[in-house]
Structures are given as C-alpha cells and as structure tokens.
C-alpha cells in the first residue's frame, strides 16, 4: 500500500533541530532505543526511509515489535523492556 503523496511531501525532509540524551527510562525512550538499534534516529526517519504509515507495535505495551533495517533484514523485539538502565544514556532524543 503506497502512502498518499501529501503525506510523503510533508515528511520528506524533516530534520531535527536539536538532540539531547535520555536520562531516565520511559516508554518513549524504549521505542527510541529500538529505532536507534535498527539504524534510524526515530519513528519519523523510519517512516521517511521505509515509506510506511504504521510501525508494528505490541498491543499490550505499545513498544515497537518489528523494524526493517536499511539492508532489509528485520529486527524483532520483545513485549517487555529491552533498553537496560546502562543503555538509557546512549539513547538520543531528537527535537523537531
């Protein structure tokens, strides 16, 4: 299913204005961790590159379930938290 042209146009060249590091774990940090593991800044960049409208998430937790890397291999994630406390500070939070 191809995304609508207007949606692609609006998301085509969105660049973050600034970036800071996560200090404490949260649901948002967890999902950013998963996108960054797969080689993307965040959901915005993933949707731009892969031209998808929806990212597959676990219904119970809302965490990202599956991501496709740029080389077309897939990452599959658990329902539970995967970003450990020691990894939280590695997560980059981008501001648009």
PDB file of C-alpha atoms in Angstrom:
ATOM      1  CA  UNK A   1       0.000   0.000   0.000  1.00  0.00           C
ATOM      2  CA  UNK A   2       1.538   3.287  -1.091  1.00  0.00           C
ATOM      3  CA  UNK A   3       1.332   6.324   1.197  1.00  0.00           C
ATOM      4  CA  UNK A   4      -0.587   9.357  -0.030  1.00  0.00           C
ATOM      5  CA  UNK A   5       1.528  11.912  -1.878  1.00  0.00           C
ATOM      6  CA  UNK A   6       0.658  14.739   0.519  1.00  0.00           C
ATOM      7  CA  UNK A   7       1.921  12.708   3.499  1.00  0.00           C
ATOM      8  CA  UNK A   8       5.179  11.924   1.733  1.00  0.00           C
ATOM      9  CA  UNK A   9       5.687  15.567   0.811  1.00  0.00           C
ATOM     10  CA  UNK A  10       5.198  16.734   4.389  1.00  0.00           C
ATOM     11  CA  UNK A  11       7.612  14.159   5.838  1.00  0.00           C
ATOM     12  CA  UNK A  12      10.176  14.125   3.024  1.00  0.00           C
ATOM     13  CA  UNK A  13      12.798  16.442   4.513  1.00  0.00           C
ATOM     14  CA  UNK A  14      12.105  16.821   8.207  1.00  0.00           C
ATOM     15  CA  UNK A  15      15.383  17.318  10.053  1.00  0.00           C
ATOM     16  CA  UNK A  16      15.755  17.583  13.832  1.00  0.00           C
ATOM     17  CA  UNK A  17      16.560  20.999  15.293  1.00  0.00           C
ATOM     18  CA  UNK A  18      18.408  19.653  18.309  1.00  0.00           C
ATOM     19  CA  UNK A  19      19.296  16.487  20.200  1.00  0.00           C
ATOM     20  CA  UNK A  20      19.785  15.538  23.836  1.00  0.00           C
ATOM     21  CA  UNK A  21      20.451  12.295  25.667  1.00  0.00           C
ATOM     22  CA  UNK A  22      17.919  10.361  27.711  1.00  0.00           C
ATOM     23  CA  UNK A  23      18.497  10.442  31.466  1.00  0.00           C
ATOM     24  CA  UNK A  24      15.751   8.144  32.748  1.00  0.00           C
ATOM     25  CA  UNK A  25      13.920   5.243  31.137  1.00  0.00           C
ATOM     26  CA  UNK A  26      10.387   5.738  29.802  1.00  0.00           C
ATOM     27  CA  UNK A  27       8.150   4.216  27.119  1.00  0.00           C
ATOM     28  CA  UNK A  28       9.331   6.908  24.702  1.00  0.00           C
ATOM     29  CA  UNK A  29      12.999   6.177  25.440  1.00  0.00           C
ATOM     30  CA  UNK A  30      12.337   2.443  24.982  1.00  0.00           C
ATOM     31  CA  UNK A  31      10.938   2.943  21.485  1.00  0.00           C
ATOM     32  CA  UNK A  32      13.712   5.377  20.518  1.00  0.00           C
ATOM     33  CA  UNK A  33      16.234   2.777  21.679  1.00  0.00           C
ATOM     34  CA  UNK A  34      14.645   0.229  19.334  1.00  0.00           C
ATOM     35  CA  UNK A  35      14.669   2.592  16.341  1.00  0.00           C
ATOM     36  CA  UNK A  36      18.288   3.559  17.009  1.00  0.00           C
ATOM     37  CA  UNK A  37      19.344  -0.088  17.313  1.00  0.00           C
ATOM     38  CA  UNK A  38      17.903  -0.670  13.845  1.00  0.00           C
ATOM     39  CA  UNK A  39      19.840   2.313  12.490  1.00  0.00           C
ATOM     40  CA  UNK A  40      17.297   5.133  12.496  1.00  0.00           C
ATOM     41  CA  UNK A  41      17.036   8.355  14.520  1.00  0.00           C
ATOM     42  CA  UNK A  42      13.412   7.759  15.440  1.00  0.00           C
ATOM     43  CA  UNK A  43       9.973   6.891  14.081  1.00  0.00           C
ATOM     44  CA  UNK A  44       9.950   9.979  11.829  1.00  0.00           C
ATOM     45  CA  UNK A  45      13.102   8.926   9.978  1.00  0.00           C
ATOM     46  CA  UNK A  46      11.988   5.277   9.830  1.00  0.00           C
ATOM     47  CA  UNK A  47       8.702   6.234   8.166  1.00  0.00           C
ATOM     48  CA  UNK A  48      10.545   8.522   5.728  1.00  0.00           C
ATOM     49  CA  UNK A  49      13.077   5.886   4.679  1.00  0.00           C
ATOM     50  CA  UNK A  50      10.777   2.856   4.598  1.00  0.00           C
ATOM     51  CA  UNK A  51       7.715   4.716   3.260  1.00  0.00           C
ATOM     52  CA  UNK A  52       5.388   3.088   5.786  1.00  0.00           C
ATOM     53  CA  UNK A  53       2.427   4.661   7.548  1.00  0.00           C
ATOM     54  CA  UNK A  54       2.361   2.416  10.634  1.00  0.00           C
ATOM     55  CA  UNK A  55       5.076   0.794  12.714  1.00  0.00           C
ATOM     56  CA  UNK A  56       4.190  -2.622  14.143  1.00  0.00           C
ATOM     57  CA  UNK A  57       3.780  -2.386  17.929  1.00  0.00           C
ATOM     58  CA  UNK A  58       2.881  -4.763  20.737  1.00  0.00           C
ATOM     59  CA  UNK A  59      -0.758  -4.078  21.697  1.00  0.00           C
ATOM     60  CA  UNK A  60      -0.081  -4.779  25.403  1.00  0.00           C
ATOM     61  CA  UNK A  61       2.823  -2.375  25.885  1.00  0.00           C
ATOM     62  CA  UNK A  62       2.819  -0.119  22.832  1.00  0.00           C
ATOM     63  CA  UNK A  63       6.510  -0.899  22.278  1.00  0.00           C
ATOM     64  CA  UNK A  64       7.827  -1.378  18.740  1.00  0.00           C
ATOM     65  CA  UNK A  65       7.525  -5.023  17.714  1.00  0.00           C
ATOM     66  CA  UNK A  66       9.417  -5.273  14.414  1.00  0.00           C
ATOM     67  CA  UNK A  67      11.656  -2.952  12.387  1.00  0.00           C
ATOM     68  CA  UNK A  68      13.241  -3.346   8.981  1.00  0.00           C
ATOM     69  CA  UNK A  69      16.828  -2.191   8.747  1.00  0.00           C
ATOM     70  CA  UNK A  70      18.208  -0.322   5.744  1.00  0.00           C
ATOM     71  CA  UNK A  71      19.700  -3.574   4.427  1.00  0.00           C
ATOM     72  CA  UNK A  72      16.198  -5.115   4.591  1.00  0.00           C
ATOM     73  CA  UNK A  73      16.914  -7.514   7.445  1.00  0.00           C
ATOM     74  CA  UNK A  74      14.412  -7.430  10.290  1.00  0.00           C
ATOM     75  CA  UNK A  75      14.799  -6.775  13.995  1.00  0.00           C
ATOM     76  CA  UNK A  76      12.202  -8.369  16.239  1.00  0.00           C
ATOM     77  CA  UNK A  77      11.668  -7.043  19.753  1.00  0.00           C
ATOM     78  CA  UNK A  78      10.120  -8.460  22.909  1.00  0.00           C
ATOM     79  CA  UNK A  79       6.966  -7.214  24.629  1.00  0.00           C
ATOM     80  CA  UNK A  80       8.994  -6.250  27.690  1.00  0.00           C
ATOM     81  CA  UNK A  81      11.548  -3.528  28.165  1.00  0.00           C
ATOM     82  CA  UNK A  82      14.815  -4.154  26.312  1.00  0.00           C
ATOM     83  CA  UNK A  83      16.671  -0.910  26.999  1.00  0.00           C
ATOM     84  CA  UNK A  84      18.598  -1.552  30.200  1.00  0.00           C
ATOM     85  CA  UNK A  85      19.481   1.214  32.651  1.00  0.00           C
ATOM     86  CA  UNK A  86      23.099   1.201  31.471  1.00  0.00           C
ATOM     87  CA  UNK A  87      21.905   1.865  27.884  1.00  0.00           C
ATOM     88  CA  UNK A  88      19.447   4.671  28.675  1.00  0.00           C
ATOM     89  CA  UNK A  89      22.085   7.409  28.384  1.00  0.00           C
ATOM     90  CA  UNK A  90      23.016   6.171  24.879  1.00  0.00           C
ATOM     91  CA  UNK A  91      19.533   6.986  23.564  1.00  0.00           C
ATOM     92  CA  UNK A  92      19.315  10.214  21.606  1.00  0.00           C
ATOM     93  CA  UNK A  93      16.120  12.270  21.809  1.00  0.00           C
ATOM     94  CA  UNK A  94      15.643  14.489  18.774  1.00  0.00           C
ATOM     95  CA  UNK A  95      13.607  17.688  18.853  1.00  0.00           C
ATOM     96  CA  UNK A  96      11.863  18.878  15.694  1.00  0.00           C
TER      97      UNK A  96
END
